[in-house]
Every structure is written in C-alpha cells, then in structure tokens.
C-alpha cells in the first residue's frame, strides 16, 4: 500500500499548521489565550495548543527512536511568550529527529 504522503510532504503540512497556530497565538490577547472559552464545553486555546505540542513531541520521538512515553513539553507554560517558546522547542526537536 502506497503512503498518502512522503515524509517531506508530511513535514511541510505540519509546518503549515504550525505557522497558522503561531499566528493565532500571536493574535490572542494574553489573558484570553489562557482563559477565553467560546462555549463552556471548550477548553481555552492555550490548552489545546499544549495538547498538540505534547502529541507532536511524543509521537515524533516515539517514531524516530522507539522511545514511547508521555511527557509534558509545555510544563511551566504560563504566558504567551512561554507558549511561543514551547512551540519553537518542539519544532526544533521535530526537525532534529525528522530525518530518522
């Protein structure tokens, strides 16, 4: 069965998604990023971004190294700057592991 995307194409999709996520983070006022819920059942955007970053970090590491564990790549994230820095750390680690 042929792959839907080759690794480079998948990385490009991930990078496009990341650019959109970063623009969205930057557009949010700091207090709303961590507190605003468009409807009660939804989490604040920062919580959703944390989940995305943790999944990316854990999955990419697991696929590249065979080391499967759940880590909190966003531990200590409390501000917009912290969240943007966490995005950059996860991106750098993904690009480091990707060729494997």
Short mmCIF file of C-alpha atoms in Angstrom, two decimals:
data_model
loop_
_atom_site.label_atom_id
_atom_site.label_comp_id
_atom_site.label_asym_id
_atom_site.label_seq_id
_atom_site.Cartn_x
_atom_site.Cartn_y
_atom_site.Cartn_z
CA UNK A 1 0.00 0.00 0.00
CA UNK A 2 1.42 3.38 -1.01
CA UNK A 3 1.88 6.11 1.57
CA UNK A 4 -0.51 9.04 1.36
CA UNK A 5 2.32 11.50 1.97
CA UNK A 6 6.04 11.04 1.86
CA UNK A 7 7.93 12.23 4.96
CA UNK A 8 8.90 15.58 3.43
CA UNK A 9 5.32 16.32 2.35
CA UNK A 10 4.05 15.46 5.84
CA UNK A 11 6.65 17.77 7.40
CA UNK A 12 5.51 20.56 5.08
CA UNK A 13 1.89 20.03 6.17
CA UNK A 14 2.97 20.14 9.82
CA UNK A 15 4.95 23.34 9.21
CA UNK A 16 1.93 24.96 7.55
CA UNK A 17 -0.24 24.01 10.50
CA UNK A 18 2.40 25.38 12.86
CA UNK A 19 2.53 28.73 11.05
CA UNK A 20 -1.25 29.06 11.39
CA UNK A 21 -1.10 28.09 15.07
CA UNK A 22 1.65 30.64 15.76
CA UNK A 23 -0.30 33.41 14.02
CA UNK A 24 -3.35 32.50 16.08
CA UNK A 25 -1.38 32.54 19.35
CA UNK A 26 0.09 35.92 18.45
CA UNK A 27 -3.39 37.33 17.68
CA UNK A 28 -4.85 36.35 21.07
CA UNK A 29 -4.70 38.85 23.93
CA UNK A 30 -2.62 37.28 26.70
CA UNK A 31 -5.47 36.86 29.20
CA UNK A 32 -7.85 35.40 26.61
CA UNK A 33 -5.26 32.90 25.39
CA UNK A 34 -5.41 31.05 28.71
CA UNK A 35 -8.96 31.81 29.83
CA UNK A 36 -11.39 32.52 26.98
CA UNK A 37 -13.82 29.74 26.03
CA UNK A 38 -16.11 30.43 23.04
CA UNK A 39 -18.53 27.93 24.59
CA UNK A 40 -18.41 26.39 28.07
CA UNK A 41 -17.61 22.89 26.80
CA UNK A 42 -14.41 24.02 25.02
CA UNK A 43 -11.00 24.45 26.57
CA UNK A 44 -9.04 27.69 26.20
CA UNK A 45 -6.89 27.83 23.06
CA UNK A 46 -3.63 27.62 25.04
CA UNK A 47 -4.72 24.26 26.49
CA UNK A 48 -5.45 22.92 23.02
CA UNK A 49 -2.04 24.10 21.78
CA UNK A 50 -0.35 22.40 24.74
CA UNK A 51 -2.06 19.12 23.81
CA UNK A 52 -0.98 19.46 20.17
CA UNK A 53 2.62 20.17 21.16
CA UNK A 54 2.74 17.25 23.60
CA UNK A 55 1.32 14.87 21.00
CA UNK A 56 3.80 16.04 18.36
CA UNK A 57 6.78 15.75 20.69
CA UNK A 58 5.77 12.31 21.98
CA UNK A 59 4.81 10.84 18.59
CA UNK A 60 7.83 12.15 16.68
CA UNK A 61 10.21 10.94 19.40
CA UNK A 62 8.47 7.55 19.55
CA UNK A 63 8.54 7.05 15.79
CA UNK A 64 12.15 8.23 15.44
CA UNK A 65 13.68 6.46 18.43
CA UNK A 66 11.24 3.77 19.56
CA UNK A 67 11.10 5.51 22.95
CA UNK A 68 7.40 5.85 23.77
CA UNK A 69 6.43 7.86 26.82
CA UNK A 70 4.18 10.77 27.62
CA UNK A 71 5.98 13.96 28.62
CA UNK A 72 4.68 17.45 29.23
CA UNK A 73 6.61 19.52 26.71
CA UNK A 74 4.76 22.58 27.99
CA UNK A 75 5.48 22.27 31.70
CA UNK A 76 5.73 25.72 33.22
CA UNK A 77 3.98 27.50 30.34
CA UNK A 78 2.15 30.44 31.91
CA UNK A 79 2.43 33.28 29.37
CA UNK A 80 2.07 33.85 25.66
CA UNK A 81 5.86 34.12 25.43
CA UNK A 82 6.23 30.78 27.22
CA UNK A 83 3.79 29.14 24.81
CA UNK A 84 5.57 30.56 21.75
CA UNK A 85 8.91 29.34 23.16
CA UNK A 86 7.44 25.86 23.73
CA UNK A 87 6.27 25.83 20.10
CA UNK A 88 9.80 26.66 18.98
CA UNK A 89 11.39 23.97 21.20
CA UNK A 90 9.03 21.28 19.90
CA UNK A 91 9.60 22.44 16.30
CA UNK A 92 13.39 22.29 16.72
CA UNK A 93 13.20 18.80 18.22
CA UNK A 94 10.87 17.61 15.45
CA UNK A 95 13.25 18.91 12.76
CA UNK A 96 16.20 17.29 14.57
CA UNK A 97 14.51 13.87 14.71
CA UNK A 98 12.62 14.03 11.39
CA UNK A 99 15.27 12.58 9.04
CA UNK A 100 15.40 9.39 11.12
#
